[in-house]
mmCIF file of C-alpha atoms in Angstrom:
data_model
loop_
_atom_site.group_PDB
_atom_site.id
_atom_site.type_symbol
_atom_site.label_atom_id
_atom_site.label_comp_id
_atom_site.label_asym_id
_atom_site.label_seq_id
_atom_site.Cartn_x
_atom_site.Cartn_y
_atom_site.Cartn_z
ATOM 1 C CA MET P 1 -0.231 -0.059 0.111
ATOM 2 C CA ARG P 2 1.231 3.531 -0.922
ATOM 3 C CA PRO P 3 2.065 6.211 2.102
ATOM 4 C CA PHE P 4 -0.894 8.624 2.290
ATOM 5 C CA SER P 5 0.191 11.768 0.211
ATOM 6 C CA GLY P 6 -1.925 14.097 1.972
ATOM 7 C CA ARG P 7 -4.636 14.437 -0.892
ATOM 8 C CA ALA P 8 -7.755 12.373 -1.254
ATOM 9 C CA LEU P 9 -8.100 10.307 -4.377
ATOM 10 C CA PRO P 10 -11.217 8.960 -5.527
ATOM 11 C CA TRP P 11 -11.904 5.501 -5.641
ATOM 12 C CA GLY P 12 -10.591 3.447 -8.713
ATOM 13 C CA ALA P 13 -8.539 6.621 -9.509
ATOM 14 C CA ARG P 14 -4.841 6.006 -10.304
ATOM 15 C CA GLY P 15 -2.796 5.517 -6.985
ATOM 16 C CA ALA P 16 -5.679 3.571 -5.378
ATOM 17 C CA THR P 17 -4.760 -0.126 -4.592
ATOM 18 C CA ARG P 18 -6.923 -2.933 -6.016
ATOM 19 C CA VAL P 19 -7.965 -4.003 -2.440
ATOM 20 C CA GLN P 20 -9.208 -0.439 -2.041
ATOM 21 C CA THR P 21 -11.246 -0.574 -5.081
ATOM 22 C CA ARG P 22 -12.591 -4.136 -4.692
ATOM 23 C CA ALA P 23 -13.529 -3.138 -0.998
ATOM 24 C CA TYR P 24 -15.472 -0.024 -2.398
ATOM 25 C CA LEU P 25 -17.208 -1.811 -4.988
ATOM 26 C CA ALA P 26 -18.311 -4.731 -2.554
ATOM 27 C CA GLY P 27 -19.663 -2.253 -0.267
ATOM 28 C CA LEU P 28 -21.562 -0.463 -3.254
ATOM 29 C CA ALA P 29 -22.775 -3.798 -4.261
ATOM 30 C CA ALA P 30 -24.006 -4.760 -0.617
ATOM 31 C CA GLY P 31 -25.715 -1.288 -0.109
ATOM 32 C CA THR P 32 -27.620 -1.352 -3.132
ATOM 33 C CA LEU P 33 -28.893 -4.822 -2.162
ATOM 34 C CA LEU P 34 -30.003 -3.544 1.166
ATOM 35 C CA LEU P 35 -31.835 -0.697 -0.256
ATOM 36 C CA ALA P 36 -33.403 -2.737 -3.162
ATOM 37 C CA GLY P 37 -34.947 -4.935 -0.208
ATOM 38 C CA CYS P 38 -36.331 -2.082 1.592
ATOM 39 C CA GLY P 39 -39.516 -1.325 -0.414
ATOM 40 C CA ALA P 40 -41.787 1.228 1.316
ATOM 41 C CA TYR P 41 -41.711 1.864 5.027
ATOM 42 C CA PRO P 42 -43.153 1.752 7.563
ATOM 43 C CA LYS P 43 -44.514 -1.786 7.001
ATOM 44 C CA ASP P 44 -46.951 -3.963 8.819
ATOM 45 C CA ALA P 45 -45.447 -7.403 10.251
ATOM 46 C CA ALA P 46 -48.499 -8.976 9.321
ATOM 47 C CA GLY P 47 -49.972 -6.473 6.878
ATOM 48 C CA SER P 48 -53.090 -5.450 8.845
ATOM 49 C CA PHE P 49 -53.109 -2.147 7.090
ATOM 50 C CA GLU P 50 -52.928 -3.692 3.428
ATOM 51 C CA ARG P 51 -55.376 -6.046 4.396
ATOM 52 C CA ALA P 52 -58.014 -3.809 5.964
ATOM 53 C CA GLU P 53 -57.605 -1.202 3.090
ATOM 54 C CA GLY P 54 -60.296 -1.631 0.716
ATOM 55 C CA GLY P 55 -61.949 -4.794 2.957
ATOM 56 C CA THR P 56 -62.628 -4.556 6.452
ATOM 57 C CA LEU P 57 -61.045 -3.099 9.667
ATOM 58 C CA VAL P 58 -61.728 -4.859 12.391
ATOM 59 C CA VAL P 59 -61.966 -2.739 15.759
ATOM 60 C CA GLY P 60 -62.055 -4.037 19.295
ATOM 61 C CA VAL P 61 -64.213 -1.762 21.367
ATOM 62 C CA SER P 62 -64.572 -1.456 25.219
ATOM 63 C CA PRO P 63 -67.323 0.466 26.622
ATOM 64 C CA HIS P 64 -66.002 3.530 28.123
ATOM 65 C CA GLU P 65 -68.348 6.472 27.853
ATOM 66 C CA PRO P 66 -67.958 9.056 26.614
ATOM 67 C CA TRP P 67 -65.363 7.876 24.134
ATOM 68 C CA THR P 68 -67.200 4.595 23.534
ATOM 69 C CA THR P 69 -70.505 3.355 24.018
ATOM 70 C CA VAL P 70 -72.275 0.148 22.989
ATOM 71 C CA GLU P 71 -75.981 -0.353 22.790
ATOM 72 C CA PRO P 72 -76.667 -3.305 24.861
ATOM 73 C CA VAL P 73 -79.827 -4.368 22.630
ATOM 74 C CA THR P 74 -78.656 -3.620 19.160
ATOM 75 C CA GLY P 75 -74.971 -3.717 19.711
ATOM 76 C CA ASP P 76 -74.528 -0.443 17.789
ATOM 77 C CA VAL P 77 -71.266 1.038 18.678
ATOM 78 C CA SER P 78 -70.964 5.326 19.170
ATOM 79 C CA GLY P 79 -68.945 7.712 21.262
ATOM 80 C CA SER P 80 -66.150 10.101 19.931
ATOM 81 C CA GLU P 81 -63.648 7.382 19.500
ATOM 82 C CA ALA P 82 -66.020 5.246 17.406
ATOM 83 C CA GLU P 83 -66.893 8.433 14.920
ATOM 84 C CA LEU P 84 -62.864 8.847 14.660
ATOM 85 C CA VAL P 85 -62.413 5.169 13.766
ATOM 86 C CA ARG P 86 -65.201 5.173 11.340
ATOM 87 C CA GLY P 87 -63.646 8.136 9.701
ATOM 88 C CA PHE P 88 -60.184 6.273 9.469
ATOM 89 C CA ALA P 89 -62.033 3.432 7.818
ATOM 90 C CA ASP P 90 -63.838 5.467 5.494
ATOM 91 C CA GLU P 91 -60.677 7.212 4.516
ATOM 92 C CA MET P 92 -59.048 3.742 3.740
ATOM 93 C CA GLY P 93 -62.118 2.676 2.109
ATOM 94 C CA ALA P 94 -63.198 -0.209 4.659
ATOM 95 C CA ASP P 95 -65.992 -1.686 6.331
ATOM 96 C CA VAL P 96 -65.730 -1.558 10.215
ATOM 97 C CA ASP P 97 -66.276 -4.822 12.091
ATOM 98 C CA TRP P 98 -66.848 -4.128 15.653
ATOM 99 C CA ARG P 99 -65.838 -6.820 18.535
ATOM 100 C CA VAL P 100 -66.791 -5.756 22.100
ATOM 101 C CA GLY P 101 -64.601 -6.953 24.924
ATOM 102 C CA ALA P 102 -63.030 -5.867 28.259
ATOM 103 C CA GLU P 103 -59.561 -4.019 27.777
ATOM 104 C CA SER P 104 -57.713 -7.471 28.770
ATOM 105 C CA GLU P 105 -59.682 -9.125 25.893
ATOM 106 C CA LEU P 106 -58.695 -6.475 23.422
ATOM 107 C CA ALA P 107 -54.889 -6.860 24.420
ATOM 108 C CA GLU P 108 -55.182 -10.522 23.674
ATOM 109 C CA TRP P 109 -57.161 -10.082 20.277
ATOM 110 C CA LEU P 110 -54.662 -7.611 19.312
ATOM 111 C CA SER P 111 -51.701 -9.763 20.134
ATOM 112 C CA ASP P 112 -53.395 -12.735 18.273
ATOM 113 C CA GLY P 113 -54.048 -10.584 15.153
ATOM 114 C CA ASP P 114 -57.986 -10.855 15.800
ATOM 115 C CA ILE P 115 -58.442 -7.372 15.594
ATOM 116 C CA ASP P 116 -56.645 -4.331 14.023
ATOM 117 C CA VAL P 117 -57.182 -1.702 16.290
ATOM 118 C CA ALA P 118 -58.407 -1.341 20.008
ATOM 119 C CA ILE P 119 -60.392 1.629 21.426
ATOM 120 C CA GLY P 120 -62.243 2.268 24.854
ATOM 121 C CA GLY P 121 -61.036 5.547 26.219
ATOM 122 C CA PHE P 122 -57.446 4.151 26.670
ATOM 123 C CA GLN P 123 -54.740 6.588 28.093
ATOM 124 C CA ALA P 124 -51.122 7.143 27.470
ATOM 125 C CA ASP P 125 -50.380 5.457 30.931
ATOM 126 C CA SER P 126 -52.429 2.553 30.397
ATOM 127 C CA PRO P 127 -51.136 -0.613 31.980
ATOM 128 C CA TRP P 128 -51.428 -2.246 28.546
ATOM 129 C CA THR P 129 -48.326 -0.616 27.063
ATOM 130 C CA GLU P 130 -46.492 -4.021 27.134
ATOM 131 C CA GLU P 131 -49.100 -5.641 25.242
ATOM 132 C CA ILE P 132 -50.494 -2.791 22.768
ATOM 133 C CA ALA P 133 -48.809 -0.157 20.511
ATOM 134 C CA PHE P 134 -50.674 3.036 21.537
ATOM 135 C CA THR P 135 -50.598 6.021 19.071
ATOM 136 C CA ARG P 136 -49.461 9.576 20.359
ATOM 137 C CA PRO P 137 -51.995 11.240 22.272
ATOM 138 C CA TYR P 138 -54.671 12.450 20.172
ATOM 139 C CA GLU P 139 -56.544 14.438 22.822
ATOM 140 C CA GLU P 140 -56.105 15.775 26.215
ATOM 141 C CA VAL P 141 -58.722 15.961 28.717
ATOM 142 C CA GLU P 142 -58.614 17.445 31.787
ATOM 143 C CA ALA P 143 -60.227 15.683 34.662
ATOM 144 C CA GLU P 144 -59.953 14.988 38.303
ATOM 145 C CA GLY P 145 -56.546 13.906 39.217
ATOM 146 C CA GLY P 146 -54.602 15.549 36.329
ATOM 147 C CA THR P 147 -54.903 15.488 32.295
ATOM 148 C CA ARG P 148 -55.848 12.358 30.785
ATOM 149 C CA LYS P 149 -53.971 11.791 27.430
ATOM 150 C CA MET P 150 -56.375 9.736 25.012
ATOM 151 C CA VAL P 151 -54.751 7.011 22.772
ATOM 152 C CA MET P 152 -55.994 4.254 20.791
ATOM 153 C CA GLY P 153 -54.061 1.016 20.316
ATOM 154 C CA VAL P 154 -52.851 -1.256 17.577
ATOM 155 C CA ARG P 155 -50.982 -4.677 17.341
ATOM 156 C CA ARG P 156 -47.294 -4.564 18.096
ATOM 157 C CA GLY P 157 -45.352 -4.502 14.912
ATOM 158 C CA GLU P 158 -47.988 -3.017 12.848
ATOM 159 C CA ASN P 159 -45.913 -0.091 12.169
ATOM 160 C CA ARG P 160 -48.024 1.236 9.145
ATOM 161 C CA MET P 161 -51.343 0.785 10.760
ATOM 162 C CA LEU P 162 -50.130 2.874 13.605
ATOM 163 C CA VAL P 163 -48.515 5.446 11.377
ATOM 164 C CA GLU P 164 -51.726 5.832 9.130
ATOM 165 C CA LEU P 165 -54.002 5.838 12.146
ATOM 166 C CA GLU P 166 -51.777 8.618 13.900
ATOM 167 C CA ARG P 167 -51.700 10.601 10.808
ATOM 168 C CA TYR P 168 -55.866 10.239 10.410
ATOM 169 C CA LEU P 169 -56.123 11.413 14.086
ATOM 170 C CA SER P 170 -53.961 14.366 13.554
ATOM 171 C CA ARG P 171 -55.973 15.571 10.573
ATOM 172 C CA ALA P 172 -59.068 14.776 12.230
ATOM 173 C CA THR P 173 -58.454 16.546 15.504
ATOM 174 C CA GLY P 174 -56.842 19.840 13.671
ATOM 175 C CA GLU P 175 -53.555 19.060 14.954
ATOM 176 C CA ILE P 176 -52.169 19.346 11.308
#
């Protein structure tokens, strides 16, 4: 190898060794292969957004007024979070399939991939943060004991679903 002359030479230029040129080309090839495999990001590990888009968004709902209410006789779902989810589903061209359960059931259903989104008055400091990937707070509500930061949940690893839901919530609540 030649001693450093004090001026930089571009790879492959006269003065660069064969080893340097080969190393540069190998690095360039490896980088190209890595970038080619990336595709569009963010991605869902299980493809929940792609499956729901133009199809059915499966939403787990835990009754928690005023965010979510389930009519006992008809099973109709209403409340501020239900309306936000309906708007999100409309934007992605999807119908909504509601599944009613307790918060613990919603966490299990998300983990198993049985539902795409969980709503029910979840707060940012929820005890379910290990099981559920929560959105950024879409609303802050002053209540007895302090400020409640309201969030919605998706299955862990479903990054595109999370990002698309957060973007929708930001638009729908006037954040952007």
